[in-house]
CSV table of C-alpha atoms in Angstrom, one decimal:
chain,number,residue,atom,x,y,z
A,1,UNK,CA,0.2,0.0,0.1
A,2,UNK,CA,1.8,3.1,-1.0
A,3,UNK,CA,1.9,5.9,1.6
A,4,UNK,CA,1.1,9.8,0.3
A,5,UNK,CA,2.5,12.7,2.2
A,6,UNK,CA,-0.6,13.1,4.3
A,7,UNK,CA,0.4,9.7,5.4
A,8,UNK,CA,3.8,11.2,6.5
A,9,UNK,CA,2.4,14.4,8.2
A,10,UNK,CA,0.1,11.9,10.1
A,11,UNK,CA,3.4,10.4,11.2
A,12,UNK,CA,4.8,13.8,12.7
A,13,UNK,CA,1.4,14.7,14.2
A,14,UNK,CA,-0.1,11.9,15.8
A,15,UNK,CA,0.9,10.7,19.6
A,16,UNK,CA,0.7,7.4,18.7
A,17,UNK,CA,4.3,7.3,16.3
A,18,UNK,CA,7.4,7.5,18.2
A,19,UNK,CA,10.2,8.1,16.5
A,20,UNK,CA,13.4,5.9,16.7
A,21,UNK,CA,16.1,8.0,18.8
A,22,UNK,CA,19.4,7.7,20.5
A,23,UNK,CA,19.7,7.2,24.5
A,24,UNK,CA,22.4,10.1,24.5
A,25,UNK,CA,21.6,12.3,27.6
A,26,UNK,CA,24.5,14.4,27.0
A,27,UNK,CA,23.1,15.4,23.9
A,28,UNK,CA,21.2,18.9,23.8
A,29,UNK,CA,18.7,17.9,21.4
A,30,UNK,CA,17.6,15.0,23.5
A,31,UNK,CA,15.2,17.8,24.6
A,32,UNK,CA,13.2,17.6,21.5
A,33,UNK,CA,10.8,14.9,22.1
A,34,UNK,CA,8.4,15.9,19.8
A,35,UNK,CA,8.5,15.5,16.1
A,36,UNK,CA,7.5,19.1,15.1
A,37,UNK,CA,10.1,20.6,17.6
A,38,UNK,CA,12.6,18.6,15.9
A,39,UNK,CA,11.2,19.1,12.5
A,40,UNK,CA,11.5,23.0,13.3
A,41,UNK,CA,15.4,22.7,14.5
A,42,UNK,CA,15.9,21.6,10.4
A,43,UNK,CA,16.4,25.3,9.9
A,44,UNK,CA,19.9,25.2,11.2
A,45,UNK,CA,20.7,22.8,8.6
A,46,UNK,CA,21.9,26.2,6.6
A,47,UNK,CA,24.3,29.1,7.3
A,48,UNK,CA,21.8,31.8,6.5
A,49,UNK,CA,21.7,34.9,8.6
A,50,UNK,CA,18.9,36.9,6.3
A,51,UNK,CA,15.4,35.8,7.5
A,52,UNK,CA,14.4,36.4,4.0
A,53,UNK,CA,16.1,32.5,3.3
A,54,UNK,CA,13.5,31.5,6.0
A,55,UNK,CA,9.6,31.1,4.7
A,56,UNK,CA,6.9,30.2,6.3
A,57,UNK,CA,5.4,26.5,5.8
A,58,UNK,CA,2.4,25.2,6.8
A,59,UNK,CA,1.7,21.8,8.2
A,60,UNK,CA,0.9,20.6,4.8
A,61,UNK,CA,4.4,20.7,3.4
A,62,UNK,CA,3.7,23.5,0.9
A,63,UNK,CA,5.7,26.8,1.1
A,64,UNK,CA,3.6,29.8,1.5
A,65,UNK,CA,5.4,32.8,-0.3
A,66,UNK,CA,8.0,33.1,-2.9
A,67,UNK,CA,10.7,30.7,-3.0
A,68,UNK,CA,14.2,31.5,-1.5
A,69,UNK,CA,17.7,31.3,-2.9
A,70,UNK,CA,19.9,28.1,-1.8
A,71,UNK,CA,21.5,27.8,1.4
A,72,UNK,CA,24.8,27.0,2.0
A,73,UNK,CA,25.7,24.2,4.7
A,74,UNK,CA,27.4,24.6,8.3
A,75,UNK,CA,28.1,21.9,10.8
A,76,UNK,CA,24.8,21.2,12.3
A,77,UNK,CA,26.5,20.4,15.6
A,78,UNK,CA,28.3,24.1,15.4
A,79,UNK,CA,24.9,25.5,14.4
A,80,UNK,CA,23.1,23.9,17.3
A,81,UNK,CA,25.9,24.7,19.9
A,82,UNK,CA,25.4,28.2,19.8
A,83,UNK,CA,21.5,28.2,19.8
A,84,UNK,CA,19.2,27.3,22.9
A,85,UNK,CA,17.0,24.4,22.6
A,86,UNK,CA,14.0,26.4,23.3
A,87,UNK,CA,14.3,28.3,19.8
A,88,UNK,CA,13.5,25.6,18.2
A,89,UNK,CA,9.8,25.6,19.1
A,90,UNK,CA,7.3,27.6,17.1
A,91,UNK,CA,7.5,31.3,16.8
A,92,UNK,CA,4.3,32.6,19.1
A,93,UNK,CA,1.8,34.3,17.2
A,94,UNK,CA,1.8,32.4,14.2
A,95,UNK,CA,-1.5,30.5,13.3
A,96,UNK,CA,-1.6,26.9,14.0
A,97,UNK,CA,0.0,24.7,11.8
A,98,UNK,CA,2.2,27.1,10.6
A,99,UNK,CA,5.7,27.3,11.6
A,100,UNK,CA,9.1,29.0,10.5
A,101,UNK,CA,11.4,26.3,9.3
A,102,UNK,CA,13.8,26.2,6.7
A,103,UNK,CA,12.5,24.4,3.1
A,104,UNK,CA,14.9,21.6,2.3
A,105,UNK,CA,13.8,21.8,-1.4
A,106,UNK,CA,16.7,24.4,-1.9
A,107,UNK,CA,18.8,20.8,-1.5
A,108,UNK,CA,18.5,20.0,-5.4
A,109,UNK,CA,21.5,17.7,-6.5
A,110,UNK,CA,22.1,14.1,-5.3
A,111,UNK,CA,25.2,15.2,-3.4
A,112,UNK,CA,23.2,18.0,-1.4
A,113,UNK,CA,20.9,15.8,-0.2
A,114,UNK,CA,23.3,12.8,0.8
A,115,UNK,CA,25.4,15.9,2.6
A,116,UNK,CA,22.2,16.8,4.2
A,117,UNK,CA,21.4,13.2,5.5
A,118,UNK,CA,25.2,13.2,6.5
A,119,UNK,CA,24.5,16.2,9.0
A,120,UNK,CA,21.6,14.7,10.7
A,121,UNK,CA,23.1,11.3,11.3
A,122,UNK,CA,26.2,13.2,12.9
A,123,UNK,CA,23.6,15.0,15.1
A,124,UNK,CA,22.1,11.5,16.8
A,125,UNK,CA,18.8,12.9,16.9
A,126,UNK,CA,16.3,10.3,15.7
A,127,UNK,CA,13.6,12.9,15.2
A,128,UNK,CA,15.7,15.0,12.5
A,129,UNK,CA,17.4,11.9,10.7
A,130,UNK,CA,13.5,10.9,9.9
A,131,UNK,CA,12.4,14.6,9.0
A,132,UNK,CA,15.1,14.1,6.4
A,133,UNK,CA,14.4,10.7,5.4
A,134,UNK,CA,10.7,12.1,4.6
A,135,UNK,CA,12.4,14.2,2.4
A,136,UNK,CA,14.3,12.1,0.5
A,137,UNK,CA,11.7,9.7,0.0
A,138,UNK,CA,9.7,12.5,-1.4
A,139,UNK,CA,12.5,13.7,-3.8
A,140,UNK,CA,14.7,10.5,-5.0
A,141,UNK,CA,13.9,7.7,-6.8
A,142,UNK,CA,13.0,4.6,-4.6
A,143,UNK,CA,16.3,2.9,-6.5
A,144,UNK,CA,18.6,5.7,-5.4
A,145,UNK,CA,17.0,5.6,-1.9
A,146,UNK,CA,18.0,2.3,-1.3
A,147,UNK,CA,21.2,2.4,-3.2
A,148,UNK,CA,22.4,5.0,-0.8
A,149,UNK,CA,20.5,4.1,2.4
A,150,UNK,CA,22.2,0.3,2.3
A,151,UNK,CA,25.7,2.0,2.5
A,152,UNK,CA,24.7,4.0,5.2
A,153,UNK,CA,23.2,1.6,8.4
A,154,UNK,CA,22.1,4.3,10.8
A,155,UNK,CA,19.8,6.0,8.4
A,156,UNK,CA,18.5,2.6,6.8
A,157,UNK,CA,17.3,1.4,10.6
A,158,UNK,CA,15.8,4.9,11.4
A,159,UNK,CA,14.1,4.2,7.5
A,160,UNK,CA,12.7,0.8,8.0
A,161,UNK,CA,11.4,1.8,11.6
A,162,UNK,CA,9.7,4.8,9.9
A,163,UNK,CA,7.8,2.7,7.4
A,164,UNK,CA,6.9,0.2,10.1
A,165,UNK,CA,5.1,3.0,12.1
A,166,UNK,CA,3.0,4.7,8.9
A,167,UNK,CA,2.3,0.8,7.6
A,168,UNK,CA,4.1,1.3,4.2
A,169,UNK,CA,4.3,-2.2,3.6
A,170,UNK,CA,4.8,-2.3,-0.1
A,171,UNK,CA,8.1,0.2,0.1
A,172,UNK,CA,9.1,-1.9,2.9
A,173,UNK,CA,8.7,-5.0,0.9
A,174,UNK,CA,10.7,-3.3,-1.9
A,175,UNK,CA,13.4,-2.3,0.3
A,176,UNK,CA,13.8,-5.8,2.1
A,177,UNK,CA,14.0,-7.4,-2.0
A,178,UNK,CA,16.5,-4.6,-2.4
A,179,UNK,CA,18.7,-5.8,0.4
A,180,UNK,CA,17.9,-9.3,-0.1
A,181,UNK,CA,16.9,-9.8,3.4
A,182,UNK,CA,14.4,-12.5,2.5
A,183,UNK,CA,13.7,-13.7,5.8
A,184,UNK,CA,12.3,-10.0,7.0
A,185,UNK,CA,10.5,-10.1,3.8
A,186,UNK,CA,8.6,-13.1,4.7
A,187,UNK,CA,8.0,-11.8,8.5
A,188,UNK,CA,6.7,-8.5,6.7
A,189,UNK,CA,4.6,-10.0,4.7
A,190,UNK,CA,3.3,-12.8,7.2
A,191,UNK,CA,2.2,-9.4,9.4
A,192,UNK,CA,-0.2,-8.3,6.6
A,193,UNK,CA,-3.0,-10.9,8.2
A,194,UNK,CA,-3.9,-8.6,11.1
A,195,UNK,CA,-5.1,-6.2,8.6
A,196,UNK,CA,-7.4,-9.2,7.4
A,197,UNK,CA,-11.0,-9.6,9.4
A,198,UNK,CA,-12.6,-11.7,7.4
A,199,UNK,CA,-11.6,-15.3,8.8
A,200,UNK,CA,-11.8,-17.5,5.5
A,201,UNK,CA,-9.5,-14.6,4.0
A,202,UNK,CA,-7.0,-14.8,6.8
A,203,UNK,CA,-6.7,-18.3,6.5
A,204,UNK,CA,-6.2,-18.1,3.0
A,205,UNK,CA,-3.5,-15.4,3.3
A,206,UNK,CA,-2.0,-17.4,6.3
A,207,UNK,CA,-2.0,-20.4,3.0
A,208,UNK,CA,0.6,-18.4,1.2
A,209,UNK,CA,2.7,-18.0,4.0
A,210,UNK,CA,3.6,-20.9,4.5
A,211,UNK,CA,6.7,-22.0,2.2
A,212,UNK,CA,8.0,-18.2,2.3
A,213,UNK,CA,12.0,-18.3,3.2
A,214,UNK,CA,11.3,-18.0,7.2
A,215,UNK,CA,13.9,-19.7,10.1
A,216,UNK,CA,12.7,-23.1,11.0
A,217,UNK,CA,11.4,-22.2,14.2
A,218,UNK,CA,9.1,-19.3,12.6
A,219,UNK,CA,7.9,-21.9,9.3
A,220,UNK,CA,6.5,-24.3,12.5
A,221,UNK,CA,4.9,-21.4,14.1
A,222,UNK,CA,2.8,-20.3,10.8
A,223,UNK,CA,2.0,-23.7,9.8
A,224,UNK,CA,0.5,-23.6,13.5
A,225,UNK,CA,-1.4,-20.9,13.1
A,226,UNK,CA,-2.9,-22.3,9.7
A,227,UNK,CA,-3.7,-25.4,11.2
A,228,UNK,CA,-5.4,-23.3,14.3
A,229,UNK,CA,-7.3,-20.8,12.8
A,230,UNK,CA,-8.6,-23.6,10.0
A,231,UNK,CA,-9.5,-25.8,13.0
A,232,UNK,CA,-11.0,-22.7,14.8
A,233,UNK,CA,-13.5,-21.6,11.8
A,234,UNK,CA,-14.8,-25.4,11.7
A,235,UNK,CA,-15.5,-25.1,15.9
A,236,UNK,CA,-16.8,-22.2,15.8
A,237,UNK,CA,-19.6,-22.9,13.4
A,238,UNK,CA,-20.2,-26.1,14.8
A,239,UNK,CA,-20.5,-24.6,18.3
A,240,UNK,CA,-22.7,-21.5,17.0
A,241,UNK,CA,-25.1,-24.2,16.0
A,242,UNK,CA,-25.5,-26.3,18.8
A,243,UNK,CA,-25.9,-23.3,21.1
A,244,UNK,CA,-28.7,-21.6,18.8
A,245,UNK,CA,-30.3,-25.1,18.3
A,246,UNK,CA,-30.6,-24.9,22.3
A,247,UNK,CA,-30.6,-28.6,23.0
A,248,UNK,CA,-27.5,-29.2,24.0
A,249,UNK,CA,-26.9,-29.0,28.0
A,250,UNK,CA,-22.9,-27.0,28.5
A,251,UNK,CA,-24.2,-24.3,25.9
A,252,UNK,CA,-27.8,-23.6,27.7
A,253,UNK,CA,-25.3,-23.7,31.1
A,254,UNK,CA,-22.5,-21.6,29.8
A,255,UNK,CA,-23.6,-19.7,27.1
A,256,UNK,CA,-20.6,-18.6,25.4
A,257,UNK,CA,-19.0,-15.1,26.0
A,258,UNK,CA,-17.2,-14.6,23.2
A,259,UNK,CA,-16.0,-16.2,19.7
A,260,UNK,CA,-13.2,-19.1,19.3
A,261,UNK,CA,-12.1,-17.1,15.9
A,262,UNK,CA,-8.3,-15.8,16.2
A,263,UNK,CA,-7.8,-16.7,19.8
A,264,UNK,CA,-4.5,-17.8,21.3
A,265,UNK,CA,-3.8,-21.9,21.4
A,266,UNK,CA,-3.9,-21.8,25.0
A,267,UNK,CA,-7.4,-20.4,25.1
A,268,UNK,CA,-8.6,-22.4,22.7
A,269,UNK,CA,-7.2,-25.5,24.4
A,270,UNK,CA,-9.3,-24.0,27.6
A,271,UNK,CA,-12.2,-23.8,25.3
A,272,UNK,CA,-11.7,-26.9,24.5
A,273,UNK,CA,-11.5,-28.3,27.9
A,274,UNK,CA,-14.5,-26.6,28.9
A,275,UNK,CA,-17.5,-26.9,26.1
A,276,UNK,CA,-15.5,-30.6,24.5
A,277,UNK,CA,-13.8,-32.2,27.2
A,278,UNK,CA,-15.2,-35.7,26.8
A,279,UNK,CA,-14.8,-35.8,22.8
A,280,UNK,CA,-13.5,-38.2,21.2
A,281,UNK,CA,-9.8,-37.7,19.7
A,282,UNK,CA,-10.9,-37.8,16.2
A,283,UNK,CA,-13.0,-34.7,16.4
A,284,UNK,CA,-10.9,-31.7,15.8
A,285,UNK,CA,-12.7,-30.1,18.9
A,286,UNK,CA,-11.3,-33.0,21.2
A,287,UNK,CA,-8.6,-31.5,23.8
A,288,UNK,CA,-6.3,-34.4,23.3
A,289,UNK,CA,-6.6,-33.8,19.9
A,290,UNK,CA,-5.3,-30.4,20.5
A,291,UNK,CA,-2.9,-31.7,22.6
A,292,UNK,CA,-1.3,-33.6,19.8
A,293,UNK,CA,-1.7,-31.7,17.2
A,294,UNK,CA,0.0,-28.6,18.5
A,295,UNK,CA,2.1,-30.6,20.8
A,296,UNK,CA,1.0,-28.9,23.8
A,297,UNK,CA,3.5,-30.2,26.7
A,298,UNK,CA,1.9,-32.1,29.5
A,299,UNK,CA,2.5,-28.9,32.3
A,300,UNK,CA,0.3,-26.7,30.0
A,301,UNK,CA,-2.3,-29.0,29.4
A,302,UNK,CA,-2.9,-30.1,32.9
A,303,UNK,CA,-2.7,-26.8,34.1
A,304,UNK,CA,-5.6,-25.7,31.4
A,305,UNK,CA,-7.4,-28.8,31.7
A,306,UNK,CA,-7.9,-28.4,35.2
A,307,UNK,CA,-8.4,-24.4,35.1
A,308,UNK,CA,-11.3,-25.7,32.9
A,309,UNK,CA,-13.0,-28.4,34.9
A,310,UNK,CA,-12.3,-26.6,38.3
A,311,UNK,CA,-14.6,-23.6,36.7
A,312,UNK,CA,-17.4,-26.2,36.0
A,313,UNK,CA,-17.1,-27.8,39.4
A,314,UNK,CA,-16.6,-31.0,37.8
A,315,UNK,CA,-14.4,-32.7,40.3
A,316,UNK,CA,-14.6,-36.2,39.2
A,317,UNK,CA,-13.0,-34.6,36.2
A,318,UNK,CA,-10.4,-33.1,38.2
A,319,UNK,CA,-9.5,-36.3,40.3
A,320,UNK,CA,-9.1,-38.1,36.9
A,321,UNK,CA,-6.9,-35.6,35.5
A,322,UNK,CA,-4.2,-36.5,38.5
A,323,UNK,CA,-4.7,-40.0,38.6
A,324,UNK,CA,-2.5,-42.6,36.6
A,325,UNK,CA,-2.1,-46.7,37.0
A,326,UNK,CA,0.9,-48.5,37.1
A,327,UNK,CA,1.4,-52.1,34.7
A,328,UNK,CA,0.4,-53.7,38.6
A,329,UNK,CA,-3.0,-52.2,38.3
A,330,UNK,CA,-2.2,-49.6,41.1
A,331,UNK,CA,-3.3,-46.3,41.0
A,332,UNK,CA,-1.7,-43.2,42.6
A,333,UNK,CA,-1.7,-39.3,42.1
A,334,UNK,CA,0.6,-37.2,39.8
A,335,UNK,CA,0.9,-33.8,38.8
A,336,UNK,CA,3.3,-32.6,36.7
A,337,UNK,CA,2.7,-28.6,37.7
A,338,UNK,CA,3.1,-29.6,41.2
A,339,UNK,CA,0.4,-30.6,44.0
A,340,UNK,CA,0.5,-27.1,45.7
A,341,UNK,CA,-0.6,-25.3,42.4
A,342,UNK,CA,-2.9,-27.4,42.0
A,343,UNK,CA,-4.5,-26.7,45.3
A,344,UNK,CA,-4.2,-23.1,44.5
A,345,UNK,CA,-6.4,-23.2,41.3
A,346,UNK,CA,-9.0,-25.4,43.6
A,347,UNK,CA,-9.4,-22.9,46.0
A,348,UNK,CA,-9.7,-20.2,43.8
A,349,UNK,CA,-12.8,-22.1,42.0
A,350,UNK,CA,-14.3,-22.8,45.5
A,351,UNK,CA,-13.4,-26.5,45.7
A,352,UNK,CA,-15.0,-28.1,49.0
A,353,UNK,CA,-12.6,-28.5,52.2
A,354,UNK,CA,-12.8,-32.1,51.5
A,355,UNK,CA,-11.5,-31.8,48.3
A,356,UNK,CA,-8.8,-29.0,49.4
A,357,UNK,CA,-7.4,-31.3,51.8
A,358,UNK,CA,-6.9,-34.4,49.9
A,359,UNK,CA,-4.8,-32.5,47.6
A,360,UNK,CA,-2.9,-30.5,50.0
A,361,UNK,CA,-2.0,-33.9,51.5
A,362,UNK,CA,-0.4,-34.7,48.4
A,363,UNK,CA,2.2,-31.9,49.2
A,364,UNK,CA,5.5,-33.1,49.6
A,365,UNK,CA,7.3,-30.1,51.3
A,366,UNK,CA,6.3,-30.2,54.8
A,367,UNK,CA,6.2,-26.5,55.3
A,368,UNK,CA,4.6,-25.6,52.3
A,369,UNK,CA,2.3,-28.5,53.2
A,370,UNK,CA,1.3,-26.7,56.8
A,371,UNK,CA,1.4,-23.2,55.1
A,372,UNK,CA,-1.2,-24.4,52.5
A,373,UNK,CA,-3.5,-26.2,55.0
A,374,UNK,CA,-3.4,-23.1,57.9
A,375,UNK,CA,-4.4,-20.8,55.0
A,376,UNK,CA,-7.3,-22.7,53.3
A,377,UNK,CA,-8.3,-23.9,56.6
A,378,UNK,CA,-7.7,-27.5,56.2
A,379,UNK,CA,-7.6,-28.3,59.8
A,380,UNK,CA,-7.3,-32.2,59.7
A,381,UNK,CA,-4.2,-31.8,57.9
A,382,UNK,CA,-2.7,-29.2,60.3
A,383,UNK,CA,-3.6,-31.4,63.0
A,384,UNK,CA,-2.2,-34.6,61.6
A,385,UNK,CA,1.1,-33.2,60.0
A,386,UNK,CA,1.7,-31.6,63.7
A,387,UNK,CA,1.2,-35.1,65.4
A,388,UNK,CA,3.2,-36.7,62.9
A,389,UNK,CA,6.2,-34.2,63.2
A,390,UNK,CA,5.4,-34.5,67.0
A,391,UNK,CA,5.6,-30.9,67.3
A,392,UNK,CA,3.6,-30.4,70.5
A,393,UNK,CA,4.1,-26.7,70.7
A,394,UNK,CA,2.7,-26.2,66.9
A,395,UNK,CA,-0.1,-27.9,68.1
A,396,UNK,CA,-1.2,-26.3,71.1
A,397,UNK,CA,-0.8,-23.1,69.2
A,398,UNK,CA,-3.4,-24.5,66.6
A,399,UNK,CA,-5.7,-24.8,69.1
A,400,UNK,CA,-6.6,-21.4,69.8
A,401,UNK,CA,-7.8,-21.1,65.9
A,402,UNK,CA,-10.2,-23.9,65.7
A,403,UNK,CA,-13.9,-22.9,66.9
A,404,UNK,CA,-14.6,-24.1,71.0
A,405,UNK,CA,-16.2,-27.3,71.2
A,406,UNK,CA,-15.5,-28.4,67.5
A,407,UNK,CA,-14.6,-31.9,66.4
A,408,UNK,CA,-11.0,-30.1,65.6
A,409,UNK,CA,-10.5,-29.0,69.5
A,410,UNK,CA,-11.4,-32.6,70.5
A,411,UNK,CA,-9.0,-34.0,68.0
A,412,UNK,CA,-6.3,-32.2,69.0
A,413,UNK,CA,-7.3,-32.5,72.9
A,414,UNK,CA,-7.2,-36.6,72.4
A,415,UNK,CA,-3.7,-36.2,70.6
A,416,UNK,CA,-2.3,-34.2,73.2
A,417,UNK,CA,-3.4,-36.6,75.8
A,418,UNK,CA,-2.0,-39.6,74.0
A,419,UNK,CA,0.8,-41.5,76.2
A,420,UNK,CA,1.9,-43.0,72.9
A,421,UNK,CA,3.4,-40.1,71.3
A,422,UNK,CA,6.9,-39.1,72.1
A,423,UNK,CA,7.2,-35.0,71.4
A,424,UNK,CA,10.2,-33.4,70.6
A,425,UNK,CA,9.2,-30.3,72.5
């Protein structure tokens, strides 16, 4: 997409665009944060004492009044060292949108324009460099501009940044082709999908990105992105139909809050675990199918499935998620994310105390177990752990935290009066 002069003006006027700058706190121009003020500093590019050589320029960039004679160059560093930064601000009393700046149109020859760019780069001020680059972009052919920027890496970086900011995708692609930066070219092409709202059209565009010269890691990402969107389109169409039909219990009890289209992979997995948890692996919306297709690690899968099933208070599914069986048929609980995280998520979803206690008991580190049990009032876990540790003082201290006359207080008193326990304190 080609950009006009108006788009370049928008770059300077819009607050969302920030110029590529150096972090030189000693440079006087570091005070010039606003792009317009930086453009006004261009008046110091020429060594002219006569005010007639400074013409009024409207913000459209068109000169107001007669043309001026060409000026000669002066070292920018010398010129700026004698001029306070505040003098770069627009003159008071001028109509809004009109500023007193030097016209870069006087620099006609290629040699003068390149010297202008060299002087701008030597200032180490990103805004000034960008202002000159805009002028060169408008007055030089694309081929000449690219050729000269290729041997001026600082200016080239500023120009690439500027094109990305204003969204001049076509010129950016042409530049990357000229520089033979094929991977950046491919990535720049891929980013165009962000401008496509229609899911089917976005999917087809992503398909064109497969096979472009990406790195191996990026190629895998592009393929996954395409596959995920393709899968989301199918799931969305099916679920919209089920929801509107009103015959599926999960959609009646928990109406969808948003479309699944263009959601990240982990959000899609959560959605699948919430609405399609028991589906056969062969279906596109099956959580297990998603896990295998996109090679989701066990930790991420378990964490996401736990969050989804706990939100539904499907405690049987939670139990099954952590139950494993060995070759002898014995079952045990195993959590790749750590049982302390399981407890936190269960509590966040208001799990009953009985369920919380079961999982707190599975936490291996004793101090962590005691802290969680105390925090979530899993009294039996605290009492049994103190008994096993033979810690009489901690058990006495906890007695004051349970209700008077409660079963927990009675249990503590029974343990404290036992002669079978050899207390360590």
